[in-house]
Coordinates of C-alpha atoms and ligand atoms in Angstrom, one line a residue:
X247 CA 103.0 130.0 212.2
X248 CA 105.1 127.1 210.9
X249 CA 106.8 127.9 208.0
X250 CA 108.1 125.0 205.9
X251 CA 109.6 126.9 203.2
X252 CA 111.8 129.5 206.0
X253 CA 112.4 125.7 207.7
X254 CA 113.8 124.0 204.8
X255 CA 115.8 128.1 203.8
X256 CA 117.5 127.2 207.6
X257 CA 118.1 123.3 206.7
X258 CA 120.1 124.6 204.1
X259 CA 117.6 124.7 201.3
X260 CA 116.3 120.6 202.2
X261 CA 114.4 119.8 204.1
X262 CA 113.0 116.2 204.8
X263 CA 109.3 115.9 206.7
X264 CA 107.8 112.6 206.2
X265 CA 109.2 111.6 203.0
X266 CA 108.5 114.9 201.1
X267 CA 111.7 116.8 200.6
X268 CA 110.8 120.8 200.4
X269 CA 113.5 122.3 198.7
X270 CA 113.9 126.3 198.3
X271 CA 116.8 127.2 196.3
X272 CA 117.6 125.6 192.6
X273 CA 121.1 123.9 192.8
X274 CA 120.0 121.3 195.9
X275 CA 116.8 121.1 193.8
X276 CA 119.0 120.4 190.7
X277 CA 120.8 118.0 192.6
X278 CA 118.0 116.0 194.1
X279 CA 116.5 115.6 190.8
X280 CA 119.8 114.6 189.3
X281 CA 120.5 111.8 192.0
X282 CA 117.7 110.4 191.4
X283 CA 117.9 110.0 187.8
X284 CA 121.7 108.2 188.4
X285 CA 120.2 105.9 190.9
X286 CA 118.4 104.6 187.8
X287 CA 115.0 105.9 189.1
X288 CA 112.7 107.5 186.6
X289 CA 111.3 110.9 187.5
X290 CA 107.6 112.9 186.9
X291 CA 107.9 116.3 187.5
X292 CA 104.3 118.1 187.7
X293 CA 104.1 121.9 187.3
X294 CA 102.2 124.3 189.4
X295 CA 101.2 126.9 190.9
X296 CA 99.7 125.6 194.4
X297 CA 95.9 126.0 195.6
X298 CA 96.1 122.0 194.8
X299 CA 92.6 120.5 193.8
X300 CA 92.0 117.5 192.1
X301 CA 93.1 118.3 188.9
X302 CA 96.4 118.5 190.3
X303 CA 96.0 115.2 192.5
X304 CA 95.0 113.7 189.3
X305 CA 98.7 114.9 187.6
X306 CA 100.1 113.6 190.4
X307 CA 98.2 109.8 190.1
X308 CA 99.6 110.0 186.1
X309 CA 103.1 110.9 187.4
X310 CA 103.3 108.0 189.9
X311 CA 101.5 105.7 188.0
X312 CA 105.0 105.8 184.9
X313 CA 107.5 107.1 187.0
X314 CA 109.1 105.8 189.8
X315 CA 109.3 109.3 192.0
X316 CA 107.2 112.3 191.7
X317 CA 108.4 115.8 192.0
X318 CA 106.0 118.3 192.3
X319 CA 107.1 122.2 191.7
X320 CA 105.0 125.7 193.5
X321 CA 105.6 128.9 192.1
X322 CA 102.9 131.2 191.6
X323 CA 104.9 133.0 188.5
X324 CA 104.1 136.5 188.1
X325 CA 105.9 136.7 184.4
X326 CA 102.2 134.7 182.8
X327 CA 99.8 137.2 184.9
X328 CA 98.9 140.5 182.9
X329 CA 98.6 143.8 184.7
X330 CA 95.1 144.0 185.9
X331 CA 94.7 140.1 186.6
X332 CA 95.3 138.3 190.0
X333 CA 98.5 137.8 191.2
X334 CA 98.3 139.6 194.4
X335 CA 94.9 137.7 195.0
X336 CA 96.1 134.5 193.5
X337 CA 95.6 131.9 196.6
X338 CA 99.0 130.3 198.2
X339 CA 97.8 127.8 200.7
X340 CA 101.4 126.5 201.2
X341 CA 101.3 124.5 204.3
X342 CA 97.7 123.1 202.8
X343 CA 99.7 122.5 199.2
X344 CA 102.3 120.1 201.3
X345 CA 99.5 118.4 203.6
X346 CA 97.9 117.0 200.2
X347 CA 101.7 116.5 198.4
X348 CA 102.4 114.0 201.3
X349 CA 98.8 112.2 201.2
X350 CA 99.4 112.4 197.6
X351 CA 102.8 110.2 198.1
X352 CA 104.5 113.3 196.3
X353 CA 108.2 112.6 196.7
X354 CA 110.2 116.0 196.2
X355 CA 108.6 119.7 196.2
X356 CA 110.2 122.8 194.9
X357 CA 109.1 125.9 196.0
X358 CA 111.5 128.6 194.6
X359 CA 111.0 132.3 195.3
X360 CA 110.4 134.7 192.6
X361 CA 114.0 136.2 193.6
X362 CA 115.8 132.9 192.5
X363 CA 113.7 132.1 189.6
X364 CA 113.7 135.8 188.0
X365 CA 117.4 137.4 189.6
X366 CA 117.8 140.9 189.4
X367 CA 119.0 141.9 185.6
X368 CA 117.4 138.6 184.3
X369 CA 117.2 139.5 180.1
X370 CA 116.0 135.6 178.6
X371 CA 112.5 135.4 177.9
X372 CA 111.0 132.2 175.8
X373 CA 108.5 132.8 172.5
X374 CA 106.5 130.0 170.9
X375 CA 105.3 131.7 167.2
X376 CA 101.9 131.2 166.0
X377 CA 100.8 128.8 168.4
X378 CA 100.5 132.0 171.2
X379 CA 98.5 134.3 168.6
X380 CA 95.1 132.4 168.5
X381 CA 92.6 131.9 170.8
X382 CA 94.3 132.9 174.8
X383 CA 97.0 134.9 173.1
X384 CA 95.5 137.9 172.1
X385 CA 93.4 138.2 175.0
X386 CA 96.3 137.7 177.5
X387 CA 99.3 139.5 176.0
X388 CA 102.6 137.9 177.2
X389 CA 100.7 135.5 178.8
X390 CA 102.7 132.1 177.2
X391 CA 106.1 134.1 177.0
X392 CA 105.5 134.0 180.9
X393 CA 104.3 129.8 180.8
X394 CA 106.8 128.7 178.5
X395 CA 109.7 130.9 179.9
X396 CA 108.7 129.1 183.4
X397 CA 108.1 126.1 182.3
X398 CA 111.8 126.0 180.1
X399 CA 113.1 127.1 183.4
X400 CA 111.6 124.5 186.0
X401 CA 112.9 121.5 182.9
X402 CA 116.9 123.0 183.8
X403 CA 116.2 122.4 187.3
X404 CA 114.5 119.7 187.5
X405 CA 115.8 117.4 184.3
X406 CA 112.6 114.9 185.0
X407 CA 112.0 111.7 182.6
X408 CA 108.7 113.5 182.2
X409 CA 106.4 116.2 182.7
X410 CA 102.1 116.1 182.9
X411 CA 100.2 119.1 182.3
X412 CA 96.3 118.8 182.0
X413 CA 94.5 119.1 179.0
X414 CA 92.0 121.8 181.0
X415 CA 95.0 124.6 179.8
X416 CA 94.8 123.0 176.5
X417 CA 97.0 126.0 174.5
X418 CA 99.3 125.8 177.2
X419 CA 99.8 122.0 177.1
X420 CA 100.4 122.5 172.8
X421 CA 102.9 125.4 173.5
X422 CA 105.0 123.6 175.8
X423 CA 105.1 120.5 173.7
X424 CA 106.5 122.7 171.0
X425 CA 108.8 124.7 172.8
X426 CA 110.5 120.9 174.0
X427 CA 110.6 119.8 170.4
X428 CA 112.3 123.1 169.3
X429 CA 114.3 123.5 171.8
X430 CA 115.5 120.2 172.3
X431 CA 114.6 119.7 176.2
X432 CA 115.0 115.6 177.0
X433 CA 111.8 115.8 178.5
X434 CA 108.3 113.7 177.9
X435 CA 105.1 115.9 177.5
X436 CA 102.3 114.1 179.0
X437 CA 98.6 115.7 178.8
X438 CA 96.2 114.3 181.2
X439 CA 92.5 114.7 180.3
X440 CA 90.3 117.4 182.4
X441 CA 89.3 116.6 185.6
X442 CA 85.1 117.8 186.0
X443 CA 83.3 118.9 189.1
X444 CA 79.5 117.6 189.4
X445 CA 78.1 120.2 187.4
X446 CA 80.4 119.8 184.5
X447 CA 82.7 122.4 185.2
X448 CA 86.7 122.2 184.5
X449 CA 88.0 122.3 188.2
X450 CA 90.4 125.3 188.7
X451 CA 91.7 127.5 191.4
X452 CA 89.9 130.3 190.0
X453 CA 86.3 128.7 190.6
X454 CA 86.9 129.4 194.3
X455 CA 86.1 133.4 193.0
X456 CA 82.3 132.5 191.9
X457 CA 79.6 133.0 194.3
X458 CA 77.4 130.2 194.2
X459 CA 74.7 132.3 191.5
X460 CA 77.8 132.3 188.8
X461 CA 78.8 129.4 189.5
X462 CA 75.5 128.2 188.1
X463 CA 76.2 130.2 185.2
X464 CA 79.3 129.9 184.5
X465 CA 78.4 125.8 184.3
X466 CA 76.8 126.9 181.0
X467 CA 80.5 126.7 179.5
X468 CA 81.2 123.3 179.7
X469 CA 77.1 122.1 179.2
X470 CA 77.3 123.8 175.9
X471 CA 80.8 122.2 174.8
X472 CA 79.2 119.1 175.5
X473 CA 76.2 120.1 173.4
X474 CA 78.4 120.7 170.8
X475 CA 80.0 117.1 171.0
X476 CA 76.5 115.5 170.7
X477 CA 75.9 117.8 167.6
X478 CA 78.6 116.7 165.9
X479 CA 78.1 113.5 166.6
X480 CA 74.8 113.8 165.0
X481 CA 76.3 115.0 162.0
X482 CA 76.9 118.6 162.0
X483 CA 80.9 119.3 161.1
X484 CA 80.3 123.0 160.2
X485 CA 82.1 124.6 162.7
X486 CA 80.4 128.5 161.8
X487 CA 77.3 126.4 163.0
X488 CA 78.7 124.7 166.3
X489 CA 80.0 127.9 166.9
X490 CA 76.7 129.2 167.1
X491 CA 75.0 126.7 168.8
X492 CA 77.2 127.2 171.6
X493 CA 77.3 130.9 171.3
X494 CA 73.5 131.0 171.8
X495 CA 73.4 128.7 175.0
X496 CA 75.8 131.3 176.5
X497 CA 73.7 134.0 175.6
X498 CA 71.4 132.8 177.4
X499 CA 73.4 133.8 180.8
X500 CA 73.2 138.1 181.0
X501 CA 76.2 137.4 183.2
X502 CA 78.3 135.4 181.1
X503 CA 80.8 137.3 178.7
X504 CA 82.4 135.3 175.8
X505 CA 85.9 136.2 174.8
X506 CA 86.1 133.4 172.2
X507 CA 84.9 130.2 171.0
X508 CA 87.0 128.4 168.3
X509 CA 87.1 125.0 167.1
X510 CA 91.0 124.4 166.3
X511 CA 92.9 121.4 164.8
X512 CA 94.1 119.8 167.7
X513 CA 98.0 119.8 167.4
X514 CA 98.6 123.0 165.2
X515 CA 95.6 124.9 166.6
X516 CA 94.9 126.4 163.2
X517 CA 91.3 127.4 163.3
X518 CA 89.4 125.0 161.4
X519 CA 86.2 126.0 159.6
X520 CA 84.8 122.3 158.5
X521 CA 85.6 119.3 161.3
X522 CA 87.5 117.3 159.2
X523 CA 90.3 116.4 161.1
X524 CA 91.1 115.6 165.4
X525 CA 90.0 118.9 167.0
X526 CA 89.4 120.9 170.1
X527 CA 86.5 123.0 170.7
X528 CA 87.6 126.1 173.0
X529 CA 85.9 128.3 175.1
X530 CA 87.1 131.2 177.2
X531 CA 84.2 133.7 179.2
X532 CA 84.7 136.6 181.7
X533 CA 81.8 136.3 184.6
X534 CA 82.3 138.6 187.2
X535 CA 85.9 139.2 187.8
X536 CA 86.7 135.8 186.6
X537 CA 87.5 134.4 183.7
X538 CA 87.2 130.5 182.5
X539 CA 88.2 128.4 179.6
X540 CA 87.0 125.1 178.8
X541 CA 88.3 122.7 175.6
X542 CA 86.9 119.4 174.8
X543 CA 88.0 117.0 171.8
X544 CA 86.1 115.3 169.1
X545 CA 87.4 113.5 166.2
X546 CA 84.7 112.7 163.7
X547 CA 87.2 109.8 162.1
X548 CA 87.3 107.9 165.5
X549 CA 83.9 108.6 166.6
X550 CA 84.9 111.0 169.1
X551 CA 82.3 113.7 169.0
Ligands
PAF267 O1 99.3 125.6 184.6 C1 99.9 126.1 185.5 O2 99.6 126.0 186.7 C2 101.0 127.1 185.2 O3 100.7 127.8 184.0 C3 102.4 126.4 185.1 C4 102.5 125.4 184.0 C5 102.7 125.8 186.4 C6 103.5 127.5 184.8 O4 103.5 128.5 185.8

């Protein structure tokens, strides 16, 4: 079978196929990036970890539409998945992955191996405080070490104008925006809203795990987040009885688990009790071996929710 990534390892780590350049190893990817940026051109840089959908091709679309090239990275990291999840299972449609970068117009793709990105005797990890202990965080321990020790990584090899997360990881996207401002990465964080399936649900690789019976179910999530905007909206700003509200839809589903469901100030994430301020409702369930998180945002000020 063709293999891009062992093609572009023999092409000395480049690799040019119809305008997408597939690059393996981190200096000619440091490089690339680097040119670019002293031809004057501004660079988006989009994070992921393949098994593109079109949350993805919507990061993509942001990227291109305020920078003048697009590079995309692929690295399924194993440091952000806790023992028991799925790593080994976690889909890497490569060849698939580059098919839709080139439709996409996606101008440069990095796909490092875990070798080069975590070497043998590899000691630095990265910590955001307080913003990792609330609602993810306990549930996935050493989950946003592993995302913001990445994600710092991927901004020294790839010193972009700007990087675009979507809002569907909503902790993730706060974490990373802190971890820039403390540690002084040159870099713009750019949240792009949630991209929805039919039904309402967040699209995510992980949705390809639900039979079509939980998928019905897990729908529920993102039907009773948006339950909870029209409540609000009708007045309600107690959060114990949103909370509720959306706890009881969910109950409704035998199959449906709930971790958590928290309504947070939107840029600390400090759990809020009364909606007085911009905020993010947040979900997270376990239905059969999966597990889903949702967000959506309401400000009562604006009108938002
Ligand atoms: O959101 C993701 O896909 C990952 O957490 C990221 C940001 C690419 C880091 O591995």
């Amino acid at each position: 079978m063709y293999n891009p990534a062992s093609e572009a390892t023999r092409a000395g780590n480049f690799h040019d196929r119809e305008h997408v350049q597939v690059i393996t190893d981190i200096q000619p990817c440091r490089e690339a990036v680097t040119a670019l940026r002293r031809e004057g051109l501004s660079v988006g840089l989009v994070p992921t970890m393949g098994a593109l959908h079109e949350g993805h091709l919507s990061l993509i679309r942001a990227a291109k539409a305020r920078c003048d090239r697009v590079a995309l990275t692929i690295f399924v990291n194993p440091a952000q998945f806790g023992a028991g999840e799925d790593l080994g299972a976690y889909p890497r449609p490569l060849e698939a992955d580059l098919t839709a970068c080139r439709s996409a117009g996606v101008d440069l793709v990095f796909t490092p191996s875990t070798e080069a990105m975590y070497p043998h005797g590899a000691a630095t990890s990265v910590h955001v405080d307080g913003l990792t202990d609330v609602l993810c965080g306990p549930f996935r321990p050493g989950h946003f070490d592993g995302v913001a020790t990445v994600v710092s990584k991927l901004f020294h090899i790839l010193p972009a104008d700007a990087a675009f997360f979507g809002e569907k990881d909503y902790q993730q996207l706060i974490v990373i925006k802190r971890m820039v401002a403390d540690l002084k990465i040159p870099i713009e964080i750019v949240g792009c809203p949630t991209v929805r399936a039919a039904d309402g649900m967040a699209i995510s690789t992980r949705n390809a795990y639900l039979s079509a019976d939980d998928r019905k179910q897990a729908a529920r999530l993102s039907h009773a987040l948006f339950a909870a905007v029209e409540q609000i909206a009708r007045g309600e700003h107690e959060v114990a009885s949103i909370v509720a509200t959306i706890r009881e839809q969910l109950a409704g589903a035998a199959s449906l688990q709930i971790e958590y469901v928290d309504v947070v100030d939107e840029a600390t994430l400090e759990i809020l009790t009364t909606i007085d301020r911009p905020a993010r409702i947040c979900a997270a369930v376990r239905i059969a071996s999966c597990r889903l998180i949702d967000n959506v945002g309401v400000d009562v000020s604006s009108g938002r929710g």
